mmCIF file of C-alpha atoms in Angstrom:
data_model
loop_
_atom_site.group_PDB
_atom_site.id
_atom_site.type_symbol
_atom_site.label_atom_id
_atom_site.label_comp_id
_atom_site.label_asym_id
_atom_site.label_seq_id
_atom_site.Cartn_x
_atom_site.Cartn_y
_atom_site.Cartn_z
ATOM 1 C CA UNK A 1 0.000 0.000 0.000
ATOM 2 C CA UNK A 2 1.466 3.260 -1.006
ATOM 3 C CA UNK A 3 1.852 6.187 2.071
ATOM 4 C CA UNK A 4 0.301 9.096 2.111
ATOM 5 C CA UNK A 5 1.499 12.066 0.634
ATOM 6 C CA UNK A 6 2.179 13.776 3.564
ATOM 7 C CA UNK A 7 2.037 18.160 3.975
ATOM 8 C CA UNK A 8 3.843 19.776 6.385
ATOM 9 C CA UNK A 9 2.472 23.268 7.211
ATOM 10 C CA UNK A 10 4.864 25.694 10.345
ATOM 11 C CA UNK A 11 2.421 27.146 12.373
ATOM 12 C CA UNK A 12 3.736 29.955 14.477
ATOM 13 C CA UNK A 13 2.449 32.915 16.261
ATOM 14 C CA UNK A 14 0.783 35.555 14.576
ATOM 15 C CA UNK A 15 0.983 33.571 11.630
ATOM 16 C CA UNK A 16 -1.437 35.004 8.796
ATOM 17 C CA UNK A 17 -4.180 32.149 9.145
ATOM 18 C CA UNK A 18 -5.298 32.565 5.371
ATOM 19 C CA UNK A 19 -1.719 31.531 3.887
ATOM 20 C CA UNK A 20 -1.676 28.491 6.605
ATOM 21 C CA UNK A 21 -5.659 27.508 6.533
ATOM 22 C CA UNK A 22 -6.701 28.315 2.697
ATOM 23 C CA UNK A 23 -3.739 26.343 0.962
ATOM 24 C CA UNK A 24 -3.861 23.243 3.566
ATOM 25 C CA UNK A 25 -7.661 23.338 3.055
ATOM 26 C CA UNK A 26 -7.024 22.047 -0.442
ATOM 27 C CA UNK A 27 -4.180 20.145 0.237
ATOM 28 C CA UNK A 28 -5.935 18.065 2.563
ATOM 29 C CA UNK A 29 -8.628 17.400 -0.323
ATOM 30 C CA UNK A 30 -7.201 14.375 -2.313
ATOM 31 C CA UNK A 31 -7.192 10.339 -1.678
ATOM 32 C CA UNK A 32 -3.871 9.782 0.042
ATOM 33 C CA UNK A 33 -2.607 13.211 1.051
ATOM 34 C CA UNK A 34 -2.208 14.088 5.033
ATOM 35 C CA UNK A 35 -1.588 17.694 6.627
ATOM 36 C CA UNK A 36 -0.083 18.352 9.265
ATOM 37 C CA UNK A 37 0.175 21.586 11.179
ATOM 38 C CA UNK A 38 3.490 21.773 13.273
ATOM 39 C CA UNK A 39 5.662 24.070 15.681
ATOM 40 C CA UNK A 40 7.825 23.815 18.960
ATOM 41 C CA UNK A 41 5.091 22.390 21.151
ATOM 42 C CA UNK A 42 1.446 21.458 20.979
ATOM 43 C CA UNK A 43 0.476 24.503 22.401
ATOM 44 C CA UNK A 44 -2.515 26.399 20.726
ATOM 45 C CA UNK A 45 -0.817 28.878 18.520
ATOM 46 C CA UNK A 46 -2.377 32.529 18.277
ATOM 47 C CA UNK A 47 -2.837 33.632 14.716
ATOM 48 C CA UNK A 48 -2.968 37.112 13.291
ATOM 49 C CA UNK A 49 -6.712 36.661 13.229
ATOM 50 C CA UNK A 50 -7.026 36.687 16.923
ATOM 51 C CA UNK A 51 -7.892 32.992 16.946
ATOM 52 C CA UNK A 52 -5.649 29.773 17.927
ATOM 53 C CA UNK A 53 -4.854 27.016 15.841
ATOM 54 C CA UNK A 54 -3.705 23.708 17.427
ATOM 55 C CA UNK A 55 -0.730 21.908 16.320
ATOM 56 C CA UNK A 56 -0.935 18.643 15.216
ATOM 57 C CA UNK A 57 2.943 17.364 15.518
ATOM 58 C CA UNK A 58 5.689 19.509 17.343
ATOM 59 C CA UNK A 59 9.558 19.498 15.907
ATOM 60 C CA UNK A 60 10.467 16.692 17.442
ATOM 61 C CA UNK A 61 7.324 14.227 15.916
ATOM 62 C CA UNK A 62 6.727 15.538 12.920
ATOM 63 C CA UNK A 63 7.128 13.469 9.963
ATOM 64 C CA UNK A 64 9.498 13.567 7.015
ATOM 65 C CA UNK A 65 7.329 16.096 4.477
ATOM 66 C CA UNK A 66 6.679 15.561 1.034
ATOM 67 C CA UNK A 67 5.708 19.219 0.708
ATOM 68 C CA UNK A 68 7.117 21.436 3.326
ATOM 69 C CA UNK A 69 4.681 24.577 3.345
ATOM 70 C CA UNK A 70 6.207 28.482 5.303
ATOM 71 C CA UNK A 71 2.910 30.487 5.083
ATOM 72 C CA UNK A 72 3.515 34.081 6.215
ATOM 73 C CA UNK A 73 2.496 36.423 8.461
ATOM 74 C CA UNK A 74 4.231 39.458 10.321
ATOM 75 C CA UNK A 75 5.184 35.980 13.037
ATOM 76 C CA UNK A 76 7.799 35.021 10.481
ATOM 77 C CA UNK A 77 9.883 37.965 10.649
ATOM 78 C CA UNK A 78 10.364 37.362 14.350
ATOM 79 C CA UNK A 79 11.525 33.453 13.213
ATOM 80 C CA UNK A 80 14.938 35.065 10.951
ATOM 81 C CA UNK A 81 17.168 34.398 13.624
ATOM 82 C CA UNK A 82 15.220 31.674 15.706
ATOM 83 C CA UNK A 83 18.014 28.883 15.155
ATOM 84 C CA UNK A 84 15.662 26.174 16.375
ATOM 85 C CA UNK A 85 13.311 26.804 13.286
ATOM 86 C CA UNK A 86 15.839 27.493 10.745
ATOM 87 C CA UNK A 87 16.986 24.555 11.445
ATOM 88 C CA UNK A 88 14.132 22.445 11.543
ATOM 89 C CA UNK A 89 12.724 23.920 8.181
ATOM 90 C CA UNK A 90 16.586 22.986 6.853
ATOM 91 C CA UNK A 91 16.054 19.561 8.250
ATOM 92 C CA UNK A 92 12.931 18.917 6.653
ATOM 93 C CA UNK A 93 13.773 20.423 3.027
ATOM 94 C CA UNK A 94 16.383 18.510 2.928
ATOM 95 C CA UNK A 95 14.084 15.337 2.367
ATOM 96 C CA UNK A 96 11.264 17.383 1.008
ATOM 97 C CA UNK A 97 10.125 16.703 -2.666
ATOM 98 C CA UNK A 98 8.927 20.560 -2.471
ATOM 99 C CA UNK A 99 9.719 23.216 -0.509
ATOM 100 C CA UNK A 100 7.050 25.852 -0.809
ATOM 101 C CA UNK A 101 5.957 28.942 1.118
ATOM 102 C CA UNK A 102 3.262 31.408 0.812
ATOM 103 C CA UNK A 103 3.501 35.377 1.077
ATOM 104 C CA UNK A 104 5.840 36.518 3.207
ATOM 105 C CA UNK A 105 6.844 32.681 4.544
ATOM 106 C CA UNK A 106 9.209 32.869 2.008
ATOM 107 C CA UNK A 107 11.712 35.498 4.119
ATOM 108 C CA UNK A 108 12.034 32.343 6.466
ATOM 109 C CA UNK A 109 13.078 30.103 3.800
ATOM 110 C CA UNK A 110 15.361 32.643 2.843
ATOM 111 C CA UNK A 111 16.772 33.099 6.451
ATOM 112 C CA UNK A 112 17.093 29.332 6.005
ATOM 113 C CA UNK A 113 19.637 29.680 3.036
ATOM 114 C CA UNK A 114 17.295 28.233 0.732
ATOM 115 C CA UNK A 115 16.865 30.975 -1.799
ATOM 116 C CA UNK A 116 20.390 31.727 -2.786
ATOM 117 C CA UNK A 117 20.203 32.074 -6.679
ATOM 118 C CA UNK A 118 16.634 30.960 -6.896
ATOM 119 C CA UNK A 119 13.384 32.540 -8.383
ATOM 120 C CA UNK A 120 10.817 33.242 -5.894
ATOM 121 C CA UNK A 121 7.933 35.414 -4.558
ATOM 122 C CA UNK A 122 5.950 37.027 -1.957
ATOM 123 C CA UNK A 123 3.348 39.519 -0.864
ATOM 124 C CA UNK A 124 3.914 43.171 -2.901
ATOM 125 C CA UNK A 125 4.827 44.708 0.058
ATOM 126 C CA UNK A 126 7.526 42.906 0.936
ATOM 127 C CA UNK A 127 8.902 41.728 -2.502
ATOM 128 C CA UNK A 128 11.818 43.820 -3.055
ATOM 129 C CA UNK A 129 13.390 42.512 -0.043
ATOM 130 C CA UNK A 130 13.566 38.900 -0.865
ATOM 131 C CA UNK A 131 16.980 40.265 -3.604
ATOM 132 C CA UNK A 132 18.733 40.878 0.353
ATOM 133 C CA UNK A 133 18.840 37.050 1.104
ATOM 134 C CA UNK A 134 19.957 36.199 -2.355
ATOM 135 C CA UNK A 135 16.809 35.435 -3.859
ATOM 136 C CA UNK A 136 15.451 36.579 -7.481
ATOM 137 C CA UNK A 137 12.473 38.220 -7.056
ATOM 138 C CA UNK A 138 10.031 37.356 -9.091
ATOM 139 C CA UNK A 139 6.671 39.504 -9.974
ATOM 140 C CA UNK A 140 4.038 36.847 -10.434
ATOM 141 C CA UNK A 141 1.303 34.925 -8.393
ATOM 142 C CA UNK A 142 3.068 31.559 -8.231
ATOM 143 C CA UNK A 143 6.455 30.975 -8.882
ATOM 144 C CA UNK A 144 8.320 27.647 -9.399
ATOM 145 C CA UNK A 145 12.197 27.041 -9.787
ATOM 146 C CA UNK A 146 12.439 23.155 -9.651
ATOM 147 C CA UNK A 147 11.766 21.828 -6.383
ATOM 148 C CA UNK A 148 11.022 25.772 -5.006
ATOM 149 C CA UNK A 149 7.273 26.659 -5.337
ATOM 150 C CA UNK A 150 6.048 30.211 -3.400
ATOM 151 C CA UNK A 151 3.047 31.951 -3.682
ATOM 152 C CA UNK A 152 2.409 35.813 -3.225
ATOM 153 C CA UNK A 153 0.529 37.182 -0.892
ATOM 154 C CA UNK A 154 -2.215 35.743 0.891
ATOM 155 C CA UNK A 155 -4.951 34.674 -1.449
ATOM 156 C CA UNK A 156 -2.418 33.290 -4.174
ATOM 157 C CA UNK A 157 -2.177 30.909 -1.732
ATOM 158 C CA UNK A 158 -5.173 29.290 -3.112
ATOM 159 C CA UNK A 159 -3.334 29.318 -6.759
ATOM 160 C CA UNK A 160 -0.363 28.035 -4.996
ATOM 161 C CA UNK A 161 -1.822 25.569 -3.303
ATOM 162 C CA UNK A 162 -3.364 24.246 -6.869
ATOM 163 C CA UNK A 163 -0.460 24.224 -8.684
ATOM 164 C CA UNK A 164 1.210 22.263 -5.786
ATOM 165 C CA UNK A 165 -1.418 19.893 -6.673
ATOM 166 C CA UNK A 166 -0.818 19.488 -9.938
ATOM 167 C CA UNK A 167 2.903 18.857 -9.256
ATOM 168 C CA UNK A 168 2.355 16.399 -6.414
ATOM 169 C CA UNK A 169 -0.336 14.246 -8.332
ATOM 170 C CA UNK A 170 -1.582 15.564 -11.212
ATOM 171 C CA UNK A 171 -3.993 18.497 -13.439
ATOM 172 C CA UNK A 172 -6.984 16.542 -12.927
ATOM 173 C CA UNK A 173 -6.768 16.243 -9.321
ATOM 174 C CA UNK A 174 -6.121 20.177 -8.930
ATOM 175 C CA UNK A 175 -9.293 20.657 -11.002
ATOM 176 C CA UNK A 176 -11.400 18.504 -8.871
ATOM 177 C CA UNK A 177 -10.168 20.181 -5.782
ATOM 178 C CA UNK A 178 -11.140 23.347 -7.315
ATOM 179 C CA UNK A 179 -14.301 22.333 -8.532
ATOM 180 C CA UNK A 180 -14.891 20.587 -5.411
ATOM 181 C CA UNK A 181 -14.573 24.044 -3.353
ATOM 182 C CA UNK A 182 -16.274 26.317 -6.065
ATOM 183 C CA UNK A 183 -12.832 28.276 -6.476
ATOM 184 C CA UNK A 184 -14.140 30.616 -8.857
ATOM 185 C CA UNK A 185 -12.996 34.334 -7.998
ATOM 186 C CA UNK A 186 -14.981 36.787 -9.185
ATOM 187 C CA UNK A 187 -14.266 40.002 -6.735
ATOM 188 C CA UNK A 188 -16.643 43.100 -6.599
ATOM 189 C CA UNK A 189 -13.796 45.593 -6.700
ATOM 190 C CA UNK A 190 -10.193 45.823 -9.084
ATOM 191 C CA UNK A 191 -7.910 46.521 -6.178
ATOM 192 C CA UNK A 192 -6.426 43.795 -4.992
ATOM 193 C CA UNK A 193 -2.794 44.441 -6.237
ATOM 194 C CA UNK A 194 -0.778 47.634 -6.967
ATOM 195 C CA UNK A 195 -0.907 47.282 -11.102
ATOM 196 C CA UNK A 196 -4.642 46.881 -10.530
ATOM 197 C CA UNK A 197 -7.019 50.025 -11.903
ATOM 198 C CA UNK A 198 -8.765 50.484 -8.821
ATOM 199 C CA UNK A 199 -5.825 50.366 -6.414
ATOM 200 C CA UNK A 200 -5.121 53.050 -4.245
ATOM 201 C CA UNK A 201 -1.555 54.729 -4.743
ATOM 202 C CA UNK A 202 -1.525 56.656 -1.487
ATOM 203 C CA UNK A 203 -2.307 53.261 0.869
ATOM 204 C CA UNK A 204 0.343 51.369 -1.660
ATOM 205 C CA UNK A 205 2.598 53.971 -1.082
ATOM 206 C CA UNK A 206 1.981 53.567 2.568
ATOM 207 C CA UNK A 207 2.453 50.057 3.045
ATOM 208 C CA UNK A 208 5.312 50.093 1.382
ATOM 209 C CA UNK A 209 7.192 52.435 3.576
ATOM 210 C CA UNK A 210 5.948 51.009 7.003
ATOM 211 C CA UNK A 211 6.350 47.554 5.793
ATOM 212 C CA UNK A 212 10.020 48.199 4.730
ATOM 213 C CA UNK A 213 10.655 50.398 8.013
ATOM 214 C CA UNK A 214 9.606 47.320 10.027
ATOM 215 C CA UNK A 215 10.974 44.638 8.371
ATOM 216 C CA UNK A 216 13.929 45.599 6.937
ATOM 217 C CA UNK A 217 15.874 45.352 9.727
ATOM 218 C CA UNK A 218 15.852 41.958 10.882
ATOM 219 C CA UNK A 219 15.951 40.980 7.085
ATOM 220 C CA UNK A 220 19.362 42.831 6.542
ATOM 221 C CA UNK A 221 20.194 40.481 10.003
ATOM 222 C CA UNK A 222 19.068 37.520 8.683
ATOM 223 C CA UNK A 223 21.030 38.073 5.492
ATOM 224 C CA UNK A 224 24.499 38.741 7.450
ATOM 225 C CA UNK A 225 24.030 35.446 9.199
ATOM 226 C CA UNK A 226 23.501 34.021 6.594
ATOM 227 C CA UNK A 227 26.615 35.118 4.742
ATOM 228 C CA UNK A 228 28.398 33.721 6.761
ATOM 229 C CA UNK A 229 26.969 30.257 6.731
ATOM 230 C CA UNK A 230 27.084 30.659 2.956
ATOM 231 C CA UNK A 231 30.637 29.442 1.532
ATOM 232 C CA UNK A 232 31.911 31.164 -1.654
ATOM 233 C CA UNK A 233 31.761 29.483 -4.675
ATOM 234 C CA UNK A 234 34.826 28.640 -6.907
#
């Protein structure tokens, strides 16, 4: 009998519960596939919702992944220089099939030394950032660069999360699951990204500045730690 295919979401504090819940939602959807949610402890885990989330494995249970999912969330940038987590998400890509993040989960995998020269994404507001830990930043929804899938922000999650299906088992499958959950955006406004029409340029503007002032910092951090993990080449 063949194992499942087996998800592994990180679920940490104020962890954006869309990238986490929306994306292992669908992965949980086909015959043979298993999610599970994990972090330190077993603890409930406070999202940015306002809401817990239980663990279902901590670090030192959880299963080999096939698909090791970082979802975002302003939680991850407190993770860049949490050695115990960068080095369970290195542990665990290292026998991953994929290694795949959502939004801004992707900083972590980059903290991790796992972007270095590779194509990725994240959430807008963030994007430009990813180029400090070596990553090429990449403007579309969902990005893959071989066994590297991320999503941008938030709600691509859900076309992530698809297109991780399609990888893992196949088209048809993805288009059941979507079928299955009526995944058939239609929103009542244009103005859910910056290039959009009805976007506003003062709020972009906005977000872009606080975001960087807030983040920026611990990315620069992460990225001078990880220098010196990183060993020249040639």
């Amino acid at each position: 009998m063949t194992r499942p295919v087996r998800f592994l979401a990180l679920l940490f504090p104020n962890v954006t519960q869309l990238d986490l819940t929306g994306p292992a939602q669908f992965f949980s959807s086909p015959p043979g596939a298993s999610v599970d949610l994990v972090w330190k402890d077993r603890s409930p885990v406070v999202t940015d919702a306002g809401f817990a989330i239980v663990p279902t494995v901590d670090f030192a249970t959880a299963p080999q992944a096939d698909v090791l999912m970082i979802p975002g969330g302003q939680g991850v940038f407190e993770l860049l220089e949490d050695d115990e987590t960068l080095d369970f998400v290195r542990r665990q890509a290292a026998g991953a099939r994929f290694i795949t993040s959502v939004c801004t989960g992707a900083f972590l995998l980059g903290a991790a030394g796992l972007l270095v020269g590779r194509r990725a994404t994240t959430h807008w507001n963030s994007h430009a950032m990813l180029e400090l830990l070596g990553a090429v930043p990449v403007e579309e929804r969902v990005v893959r660069d071989g066994d590297l899938i991320t999503g941008g922000g938030v709600t691509a999650g859900l076309d992530f999360a698809l297109t991780v299906l399609a990888e893992v088992f196949d088209p048809q499958t993805a288009r059941a699951v979507q079928l299955g959950y009526e995944y058939d955006p239609a929103p009542p406004f244009d103005a859910g990204h910056p290039s959009r029409p009805e976007a506003d340029a003062g709020q972009v503007s906005s977000t872009l500045q606080t975001r960087r002032e807030l983040r920026e910092p611990v990315v620069r951090r992460a990225a001078a730690r990880l220098a010196g993990r990183v060993e020249p080449v040639g």
